[in-house]
Amino acid sequence: MHFEHTEEERLFRDAVREFVKAEVSPHAARWEEEEQFPWDTWRQLAELGVCGVSLPSEYGGGGGGKTLMCIATEELSMASAGLATAYLVGCGIALDGICKHGTEAQKEEYVSRCARGDIAFFALTEPEGGSDLGPMQTRYRPTTDGYSLTGTKTFISNGEEAAFGVVFATKNPGAGHRGVSAFIVNKDTPGFSVGKKERKTGQHCNSTTELVMDDCLLPEKSMLGKEGHGVRIALEAIDKSRVAVAAQALGIARAAYDESVRYAKERQAFGKPLGQLQSIQWMIADMTTELEAARLLTYSAASLIDEGQLAIRESAMAKLYASEAAGRICHNAVQIFGGYGYTRDAPVERFSRDQRVTEIYEGTSEMQRWAIARQVLKMK
Ligand SMILES: Cc1cc2nc3c(=O)[nH]c(=O)nc-3n(C[C@H](O)[C@H](O)[C@H](O)COP(=O)(O)OP(=O)(O)OC[C@H]3O[C@@H](n4cnc5c(N)ncnc54)[C@H](O)[C@@H]3O)c2cc1C
């Protein structure tokens, strides 16, 4: 299969690429060191229409699909994977459920806020389980005019930066998946607070935090979708969104690859450029091949989603392959840089730290393999 972006996609990619070159690349390493979220850059992304590009145009979005979201994610990830995580969570997975299951009023409010630059979170994981939703402990109980939420979510991207987000909670931990519902929660709701901030391996410019709810009172209108449909809403969002993580891995891998090719041409060993040594050539050949395979899987899955297909197997294959290939590419990149590759002066060191989590969040590699096998074998 030959896969080419359309004219519209190429124009969008070129615009984002130019923006990233001018406004992200020169500053990304500093944002990481200072652990600062780049608000000014984010606001510029919103003004350019990147934040809302894949959101429905009736509510202020750009009306584009997953492919455009993946393009923006890939380009941002070339320079700042942390900024890309803020984007793919804040404008992607957190909004997918709202776009599909939200009421008119919810879409009117939250989609337009996101397109204007408000960041969202998606709060599913709890201390007792990420892959397995069974032990969910965050509880909700009906009140006279709404709901009360109590519990703690953990590892939530955008925990500090977000203004609102989607929280999953159960009415009765014994009721299994049928007990879980989804809620849209504004962060300034009394009883809602940001807990511990994780000290991560990479992606330092984007926060990952606990979210704590202590008798957090929500109006009735804050339930997203039907009562008891929370797990379905969460899984649909993850199925639709994980291809963006593939695009993130692709962007990080491309950055590591570009640096490696440049260095292999410049750096001399035994009187010739590294690129003339066969061991380095083999690494470059493997990296080139894996990058291309990751690209094809990623954009073919995104295009199937844009055609209206669920593409669960294809998205899982894209995320599994792109994230693990990015791991191998970043590993080789550090190797090609030798000692410099193990220092903070070489960008590949940062890329290899930023890549690792693409094999973990939005479903670990093991869960992707499970999803692929289930689709193939048609087993529960
Ligand atoms: C930086 C970062 C950002 C994150 N952002 C978010 C966010 O915004 N929202 C959110 O809700 N969550 C988020 N997460 C959580 C993330 O989705 C979970 O960490 C992930 O799903 C794995 O869950 P766990 O950490 O509980 O690991 P576990 O589920 O405890 O898994 C541990 C290990 O066991 C394996 N395993 C578990 N079950 C199986 C099985 N059935 N078969 C085979 N292997 C299995 C896993 O693959 C893994 O290797 C984030 C995590 C990180 C690190």
Short mmCIF file of C-alpha atoms and ligand atoms in Angstrom, two decimals:
data_model
loop_
_atom_site.label_atom_id
_atom_site.label_comp_id
_atom_site.label_asym_id
_atom_site.label_seq_id
_atom_site.Cartn_x
_atom_site.Cartn_y
_atom_site.Cartn_z
CA MET A 1 0.00 0.00 0.00
CA HIS A 2 1.29 3.43 -0.93
CA PHE A 3 0.22 6.03 1.56
CA GLU A 4 0.33 9.76 0.81
CA HIS A 5 -1.14 12.69 2.70
CA THR A 6 -3.75 14.73 0.83
CA GLU A 7 -3.04 18.30 -0.25
CA GLU A 8 -5.00 19.63 2.77
CA GLU A 9 -3.04 17.38 5.13
CA ARG A 10 0.28 18.44 3.62
CA LEU A 11 -0.58 22.13 3.97
CA PHE A 12 -1.58 21.61 7.60
CA ARG A 13 1.59 19.58 8.28
CA ASP A 14 3.79 22.26 6.74
CA ALA A 15 2.13 25.00 8.81
CA VAL A 16 2.55 23.05 12.06
CA ARG A 17 6.12 22.08 11.10
CA GLU A 18 7.04 25.71 10.53
CA PHE A 19 5.46 26.71 13.83
CA VAL A 20 7.31 23.95 15.69
CA LYS A 21 10.62 24.95 14.10
CA ALA A 22 10.19 28.59 15.12
CA GLU A 23 8.35 28.38 18.43
CA VAL A 24 8.92 24.94 19.96
CA SER A 25 12.32 23.52 18.97
CA PRO A 26 14.39 26.45 20.24
CA HIS A 27 12.79 26.28 23.71
CA ALA A 28 11.80 22.65 24.31
CA ALA A 29 14.97 21.57 26.17
CA ARG A 30 14.63 24.55 28.55
CA TRP A 31 10.94 23.79 29.25
CA GLU A 32 12.03 20.29 30.23
CA GLU A 33 14.81 21.48 32.51
CA GLU A 34 12.55 24.06 34.17
CA GLU A 35 9.55 21.69 34.23
CA GLN A 36 7.41 24.53 32.93
CA PHE A 37 4.37 24.17 30.74
CA PRO A 38 4.71 26.57 27.76
CA TRP A 39 1.45 28.49 28.09
CA ASP A 40 2.33 31.16 25.53
CA THR A 41 3.09 28.52 22.92
CA TRP A 42 -0.10 26.66 23.79
CA ARG A 43 -2.18 29.81 23.30
CA GLN A 44 -0.54 30.31 19.91
CA LEU A 45 -1.47 26.72 18.99
CA ALA A 46 -5.08 27.49 19.92
CA GLU A 47 -5.04 30.68 17.83
CA LEU A 48 -3.64 28.77 14.85
CA GLY A 49 -6.55 26.32 15.13
CA VAL A 50 -4.34 23.36 16.03
CA CYS A 51 -6.05 22.68 19.38
CA GLY A 52 -9.46 22.37 17.79
CA VAL A 53 -8.45 20.93 14.44
CA SER A 54 -10.18 17.59 14.91
CA LEU A 55 -13.17 18.90 16.89
CA PRO A 56 -16.58 19.49 15.29
CA SER A 57 -16.87 22.82 13.46
CA GLU A 58 -20.41 23.49 14.87
CA TYR A 59 -18.80 24.07 18.25
CA GLY A 60 -15.78 26.07 17.17
CA GLY A 61 -13.47 23.27 16.05
CA GLY A 62 -11.84 22.77 12.69
CA GLY A 63 -13.98 19.81 11.64
CA GLY A 64 -10.94 17.68 10.72
CA GLY A 65 -10.32 14.09 11.68
CA LYS A 66 -7.79 11.84 13.40
CA THR A 67 -5.30 12.14 10.58
CA LEU A 68 -4.91 15.88 11.18
CA MET A 69 -4.64 15.28 14.91
CA CYS A 70 -1.91 12.67 14.28
CA ILE A 71 -0.05 15.03 11.97
CA ALA A 72 -0.03 17.78 14.62
CA THR A 73 0.97 15.27 17.31
CA GLU A 74 3.83 13.91 15.22
CA GLU A 75 5.18 17.38 14.46
CA LEU A 76 4.92 18.58 18.07
CA SER A 77 6.58 15.37 19.29
CA MET A 78 9.57 16.01 17.05
CA ALA A 79 10.47 18.86 19.40
CA SER A 80 8.52 18.43 22.64
CA ALA A 81 6.83 15.15 23.50
CA GLY A 82 5.51 16.72 26.71
CA LEU A 83 3.69 19.42 24.77
CA ALA A 84 2.38 16.70 22.45
CA THR A 85 0.98 14.77 25.43
CA ALA A 86 -0.85 17.88 26.63
CA TYR A 87 -2.28 18.07 23.11
CA LEU A 88 -3.23 14.47 22.44
CA VAL A 89 -4.87 14.13 25.86
CA GLY A 90 -6.25 17.66 26.21
CA CYS A 91 -7.67 17.96 22.71
CA GLY A 92 -8.01 14.26 21.92
CA ILE A 93 -8.94 11.51 24.34
CA ALA A 94 -10.54 13.89 26.86
CA LEU A 95 -12.79 15.34 24.17
CA ASP A 96 -13.64 12.18 22.21
CA GLY A 97 -16.31 11.07 24.71
CA ILE A 98 -17.75 14.58 24.99
CA CYS A 99 -18.04 14.87 21.19
CA LYS A 100 -19.72 11.47 20.89
CA HIS A 101 -21.87 11.27 24.02
CA GLY A 102 -22.22 14.88 25.21
CA THR A 103 -25.48 16.80 25.25
CA GLU A 104 -25.76 19.86 23.02
CA ALA A 105 -25.05 22.08 26.04
CA GLN A 106 -21.98 20.03 27.01
CA LYS A 107 -20.58 20.13 23.49
CA GLU A 108 -21.37 23.82 23.17
CA GLU A 109 -19.45 24.60 26.33
CA TYR A 110 -16.54 22.15 26.46
CA VAL A 111 -15.66 21.66 22.79
CA SER A 112 -15.55 25.41 22.24
CA ARG A 113 -13.49 25.91 25.41
CA CYS A 114 -10.98 23.34 24.18
CA ALA A 115 -10.77 24.92 20.73
CA ARG A 116 -10.10 28.27 22.41
CA GLY A 117 -7.19 26.82 24.41
CA ASP A 118 -8.59 25.37 27.64
CA ILE A 119 -6.81 22.10 28.41
CA ALA A 120 -8.73 18.97 29.48
CA PHE A 121 -7.85 15.80 31.40
CA PHE A 122 -9.08 12.21 31.13
CA ALA A 123 -9.19 10.63 34.58
CA LEU A 124 -9.56 6.86 34.48
CA THR A 125 -6.53 5.30 36.18
CA GLU A 126 -6.55 4.71 39.94
CA PRO A 127 -3.85 3.65 42.37
CA GLU A 128 -5.17 0.07 42.34
CA GLY A 129 -5.33 -0.35 38.59
CA GLY A 130 -4.66 1.08 35.15
CA SER A 131 -4.97 -1.90 32.84
CA ASP A 132 -7.72 -3.48 34.93
CA LEU A 133 -10.68 -1.20 35.62
CA GLY A 134 -12.27 -3.78 37.91
CA PRO A 135 -10.95 -2.42 41.22
CA MET A 136 -12.22 1.17 40.56
CA GLN A 137 -12.81 2.87 43.91
CA THR A 138 -13.81 6.42 42.97
CA ARG A 139 -17.45 6.54 44.03
CA TYR A 140 -20.39 8.68 43.05
CA ARG A 141 -23.69 8.97 44.83
CA PRO A 142 -26.80 10.78 43.70
CA THR A 143 -27.73 13.92 45.68
CA THR A 144 -30.98 15.91 45.52
CA ASP A 145 -29.80 17.93 42.51
CA GLY A 146 -26.84 16.05 41.13
CA TYR A 147 -23.98 13.84 42.25
CA SER A 148 -21.19 13.70 44.79
CA LEU A 149 -17.80 12.26 43.78
CA THR A 150 -15.24 10.89 46.20
CA GLY A 151 -11.97 9.16 45.35
CA THR A 152 -8.49 9.56 43.90
CA LYS A 153 -7.30 9.25 40.32
CA THR A 154 -3.63 8.76 39.64
CA PHE A 155 -1.18 9.42 36.77
CA ILE A 156 -3.45 12.02 35.18
CA SER A 157 -1.85 13.96 32.33
CA ASN A 158 -2.54 17.70 32.37
CA GLY A 159 -3.49 17.46 36.06
CA GLU A 160 -2.07 20.92 36.75
CA GLU A 161 -2.72 22.59 33.41
CA ALA A 162 -6.29 21.44 32.78
CA ALA A 163 -9.40 23.55 33.38
CA PHE A 164 -11.86 20.66 33.16
CA GLY A 165 -11.99 17.00 32.27
CA VAL A 166 -13.78 13.68 32.31
CA VAL A 167 -13.81 11.56 35.48
CA PHE A 168 -14.97 7.94 35.66
CA ALA A 169 -16.56 6.77 38.89
CA THR A 170 -18.64 3.84 40.12
CA LYS A 171 -21.90 3.89 42.01
CA ASN A 172 -21.07 0.57 43.56
CA PRO A 173 -17.61 -1.04 43.38
CA GLY A 174 -19.29 -4.47 43.48
CA ALA A 175 -21.33 -3.79 40.32
CA GLY A 176 -18.41 -4.22 37.91
CA HIS A 177 -18.37 -2.31 34.64
CA ARG A 178 -22.13 -1.68 34.76
CA GLY A 179 -21.69 0.49 37.86
CA VAL A 180 -19.36 2.99 36.17
CA SER A 181 -20.50 6.37 34.82
CA ALA A 182 -18.64 9.33 33.31
CA PHE A 183 -18.79 12.95 34.50
CA ILE A 184 -17.49 16.24 33.16
CA VAL A 185 -15.85 18.08 36.03
CA ASN A 186 -14.65 21.67 36.18
CA LYS A 187 -11.45 21.88 38.18
CA ASP A 188 -12.70 24.78 40.28
CA THR A 189 -15.53 22.63 41.72
CA PRO A 190 -15.39 22.66 45.54
CA GLY A 191 -14.07 19.33 46.83
CA PHE A 192 -11.81 18.85 43.79
CA SER A 193 -8.05 19.24 44.17
CA VAL A 194 -4.79 18.34 42.47
CA GLY A 195 -2.77 15.86 44.53
CA LYS A 196 0.76 14.54 44.23
CA LYS A 197 2.71 15.47 41.11
CA GLU A 198 4.67 12.53 39.70
CA ARG A 199 8.45 12.83 39.33
CA LYS A 200 8.70 11.30 35.87
CA THR A 201 11.53 9.97 33.72
CA GLY A 202 10.73 12.38 30.89
CA GLN A 203 8.14 14.75 29.44
CA HIS A 204 8.72 17.14 32.32
CA CYS A 205 6.99 20.17 30.79
CA ASN A 206 3.63 18.41 31.09
CA SER A 207 2.33 17.50 34.53
CA THR A 208 1.12 14.05 35.58
CA THR A 209 -0.73 14.24 38.89
CA GLU A 210 -3.22 12.72 41.22
CA LEU A 211 -6.71 14.22 41.16
CA VAL A 212 -8.49 14.07 44.49
CA MET A 213 -12.25 14.32 44.91
CA ASP A 214 -13.66 14.74 48.39
CA ASP A 215 -17.45 15.03 48.34
CA CYS A 216 -17.11 16.98 45.11
CA LEU A 217 -20.64 18.18 44.31
CA LEU A 218 -21.65 18.17 40.65
CA PRO A 219 -24.88 19.35 39.03
CA GLU A 220 -27.07 16.75 37.34
CA LYS A 221 -26.07 18.05 33.91
CA SER A 222 -22.47 16.97 34.47
CA MET A 223 -23.07 13.27 33.76
CA LEU A 224 -21.63 12.37 30.35
CA GLY A 225 -23.69 9.88 28.37
CA LYS A 226 -26.03 7.43 30.02
CA GLU A 227 -25.69 6.26 33.61
CA GLY A 228 -23.75 2.98 33.70
CA HIS A 229 -22.09 3.59 30.32
CA GLY A 230 -18.81 4.89 31.74
CA VAL A 231 -16.61 1.94 30.82
CA ARG A 232 -17.99 1.92 27.29
CA ILE A 233 -17.29 5.66 26.94
CA ALA A 234 -13.77 5.22 28.33
CA LEU A 235 -12.88 2.24 26.12
CA GLU A 236 -14.30 3.87 22.98
CA ALA A 237 -12.22 6.99 23.70
CA ILE A 238 -9.07 4.92 24.25
CA ASP A 239 -9.69 2.88 21.09
CA LYS A 240 -10.09 6.07 19.09
CA SER A 241 -7.22 7.93 20.68
CA ARG A 242 -4.37 5.43 20.87
CA VAL A 243 -3.37 6.08 17.28
CA ALA A 244 -2.34 9.56 18.42
CA VAL A 245 0.14 7.93 20.82
CA ALA A 246 1.48 6.03 17.80
CA ALA A 247 1.91 9.41 16.08
CA GLN A 248 3.68 10.74 19.17
CA ALA A 249 6.09 7.78 19.15
CA LEU A 250 6.63 8.35 15.43
CA GLY A 251 7.51 12.01 16.02
CA ILE A 252 9.98 11.22 18.79
CA ALA A 253 11.54 8.47 16.66
CA ARG A 254 11.83 10.79 13.67
CA ALA A 255 13.62 13.38 15.79
CA ALA A 256 16.07 10.76 17.10
CA TYR A 257 16.56 9.42 13.58
CA ASP A 258 17.24 12.84 12.03
CA GLU A 259 19.82 13.60 14.72
CA SER A 260 21.47 10.20 14.18
CA VAL A 261 21.76 10.59 10.41
CA ARG A 262 23.24 14.07 10.81
CA TYR A 263 25.73 12.86 13.44
CA ALA A 264 26.71 9.77 11.44
CA LYS A 265 27.73 12.04 8.58
CA GLU A 266 29.67 14.49 10.77
CA ARG A 267 31.41 12.46 13.46
CA GLN A 268 34.73 10.89 12.47
CA ALA A 269 36.13 7.59 13.75
CA PHE A 270 39.15 5.76 12.37
CA GLY A 271 39.61 8.52 9.80
CA LYS A 272 36.16 8.42 8.28
CA PRO A 273 32.59 9.44 9.12
CA LEU A 274 30.67 7.05 11.37
CA GLY A 275 28.25 6.55 8.49
CA GLN A 276 30.90 4.67 6.57
CA LEU A 277 31.17 2.00 9.27
CA GLN A 278 28.99 -0.98 8.49
CA SER A 279 27.74 -1.38 12.05
CA ILE A 280 26.38 2.18 11.96
CA GLN A 281 24.95 1.66 8.46
CA TRP A 282 23.00 -1.35 9.71
CA MET A 283 21.56 0.67 12.56
CA ILE A 284 20.56 3.45 10.17
CA ALA A 285 19.02 0.90 7.79
CA ASP A 286 16.97 -0.69 10.60
CA MET A 287 15.90 2.73 11.90
CA THR A 288 14.82 3.86 8.41
CA THR A 289 12.80 0.70 7.84
CA GLU A 290 11.11 0.75 11.24
CA LEU A 291 10.27 4.44 10.94
CA GLU A 292 8.59 3.87 7.60
CA ALA A 293 6.65 0.83 8.88
CA ALA A 294 5.50 2.82 11.93
CA ARG A 295 4.39 5.69 9.67
CA LEU A 296 2.36 3.39 7.41
CA LEU A 297 0.62 1.65 10.33
CA THR A 298 -0.12 4.96 12.07
CA TYR A 299 -1.60 6.86 9.16
CA SER A 300 -3.46 3.91 7.72
CA ALA A 301 -5.17 3.39 11.13
CA ALA A 302 -5.95 7.13 11.37
CA SER A 303 -7.46 7.13 7.88
CA LEU A 304 -9.67 4.13 8.73
CA ILE A 305 -10.94 6.01 11.80
CA ASP A 306 -11.64 9.04 9.59
CA GLU A 307 -13.66 6.75 7.30
CA GLY A 308 -15.84 5.93 10.31
CA GLN A 309 -14.38 2.52 11.14
CA LEU A 310 -13.57 1.48 14.70
CA ALA A 311 -10.15 0.19 13.55
CA ILE A 312 -9.46 -1.29 16.99
CA ARG A 313 -6.98 -3.84 15.68
CA GLU A 314 -5.29 -1.37 13.35
CA SER A 315 -4.93 1.33 16.04
CA ALA A 316 -3.58 -1.20 18.53
CA MET A 317 -1.09 -2.49 15.95
CA ALA A 318 -0.02 1.08 15.17
CA LYS A 319 0.50 1.97 18.83
CA LEU A 320 2.23 -1.31 19.66
CA TYR A 321 4.59 -1.18 16.71
CA ALA A 322 5.30 2.57 16.62
CA SER A 323 6.01 2.82 20.35
CA GLU A 324 8.29 -0.23 20.44
CA ALA A 325 10.02 0.74 17.17
CA ALA A 326 10.56 4.23 18.65
CA GLY A 327 12.19 2.53 21.63
CA ARG A 328 14.61 0.68 19.36
CA ILE A 329 15.27 3.79 17.27
CA CYS A 330 16.00 5.92 20.34
CA HIS A 331 18.25 3.16 21.71
CA ASN A 332 20.24 3.11 18.45
CA ALA A 333 20.36 6.91 18.40
CA VAL A 334 22.02 7.00 21.83
CA GLN A 335 24.42 4.27 20.65
CA ILE A 336 25.38 6.23 17.53
CA PHE A 337 26.10 9.30 19.66
CA GLY A 338 28.35 7.21 21.93
CA GLY A 339 29.25 8.93 25.21
CA TYR A 340 27.61 12.18 24.13
CA GLY A 341 24.36 10.27 23.73
CA TYR A 342 24.34 9.64 27.45
CA THR A 343 24.61 13.33 28.32
CA ARG A 344 22.00 16.03 28.53
CA ASP A 345 23.87 17.98 25.84
CA ALA A 346 22.66 15.53 23.19
CA PRO A 347 18.96 15.78 22.32
CA VAL A 348 18.74 12.00 21.79
CA GLU A 349 19.08 11.49 25.54
CA ARG A 350 15.83 13.41 26.06
CA PHE A 351 14.08 11.62 23.19
CA SER A 352 14.91 8.22 24.65
CA ARG A 353 13.44 9.25 28.03
CA ASP A 354 10.35 10.81 26.44
CA GLN A 355 9.68 7.74 24.27
CA ARG A 356 9.50 5.15 27.05
CA VAL A 357 6.03 6.00 28.28
CA THR A 358 4.50 5.61 24.81
CA GLU A 359 4.76 1.85 25.52
CA ILE A 360 2.78 2.33 28.74
CA TYR A 361 0.00 4.92 28.62
CA GLU A 362 -3.30 4.53 26.78
CA GLY A 363 -2.82 0.80 27.18
CA THR A 364 0.53 -0.93 27.70
CA SER A 365 2.13 -2.96 24.90
CA GLU A 366 0.84 -6.10 26.62
CA MET A 367 -2.73 -4.73 26.51
CA GLN A 368 -2.30 -3.84 22.81
CA ARG A 369 -1.20 -7.41 22.08
CA TRP A 370 -4.23 -8.65 23.97
CA ALA A 371 -6.54 -6.33 22.00
CA ILE A 372 -5.05 -7.41 18.66
CA ALA A 373 -5.28 -11.12 19.49
CA ARG A 374 -8.88 -10.75 20.71
CA GLN A 375 -9.85 -9.08 17.44
CA VAL A 376 -8.14 -11.78 15.40
CA LEU A 377 -9.41 -14.72 17.43
CA LYS A 378 -12.80 -13.07 18.12
CA MET A 379 -12.63 -14.06 21.79
CA LYS A 380 -13.86 -12.06 24.79
C1 LIG B 1 3.18 9.73 32.17
C2 LIG B 1 1.85 9.01 32.31
C3 LIG B 1 0.70 9.67 31.92
C4 LIG B 1 -0.54 9.04 32.10
N1 LIG B 1 -1.70 9.71 31.77
C5 LIG B 1 -2.90 9.16 32.08
C6 LIG B 1 -4.11 9.92 31.93
O1 LIG B 1 -4.10 11.06 31.44
N2 LIG B 1 -5.29 9.34 32.30
C7 LIG B 1 -5.33 8.08 32.83
O2 LIG B 1 -6.44 7.64 33.15
N3 LIG B 1 -4.21 7.35 32.99
C8 LIG B 1 -3.00 7.86 32.64
N4 LIG B 1 -1.85 7.13 32.83
C9 LIG B 1 -1.93 5.80 33.38
C10 LIG B 1 -1.63 4.71 32.36
O3 LIG B 1 -2.65 4.62 31.44
C11 LIG B 1 -1.40 3.42 33.15
O4 LIG B 1 -0.16 3.56 33.83
C12 LIG B 1 -1.37 2.19 32.25
O5 LIG B 1 -2.64 1.95 31.71
C13 LIG B 1 -0.90 0.94 33.00
O6 LIG B 1 -1.59 0.79 34.19
P1 LIG B 1 -0.78 0.55 35.56
O7 LIG B 1 0.28 1.61 35.63
O8 LIG B 1 -1.76 0.48 36.66
O9 LIG B 1 -0.05 -0.81 35.35
P2 LIG B 1 -0.69 -2.34 35.63
O10 LIG B 1 -2.05 -2.31 35.06
O11 LIG B 1 -0.53 -2.56 37.08
O12 LIG B 1 0.28 -3.19 34.80
C14 LIG B 1 1.58 -3.56 35.26
C15 LIG B 1 2.19 -4.50 34.24
O13 LIG B 1 1.38 -5.68 34.11
C16 LIG B 1 0.97 -5.86 32.76
N5 LIG B 1 -0.38 -6.40 32.70
C17 LIG B 1 -1.46 -6.01 33.41
N6 LIG B 1 -2.53 -6.72 33.07
C18 LIG B 1 -2.13 -7.57 32.11
C19 LIG B 1 -2.79 -8.59 31.34
N7 LIG B 1 -4.08 -8.88 31.47
N8 LIG B 1 -2.05 -9.29 30.44
C20 LIG B 1 -0.74 -9.03 30.27
N9 LIG B 1 -0.06 -8.09 30.97
C21 LIG B 1 -0.75 -7.36 31.87
C22 LIG B 1 1.03 -4.46 32.15
O14 LIG B 1 1.16 -4.50 30.74
C23 LIG B 1 2.27 -3.90 32.83
O15 LIG B 1 3.41 -4.35 32.18
C24 LIG B 1 -0.59 7.73 32.62
C25 LIG B 1 0.60 7.07 32.98
C26 LIG B 1 1.80 7.71 32.83
C27 LIG B 1 3.05 6.98 33.25
#
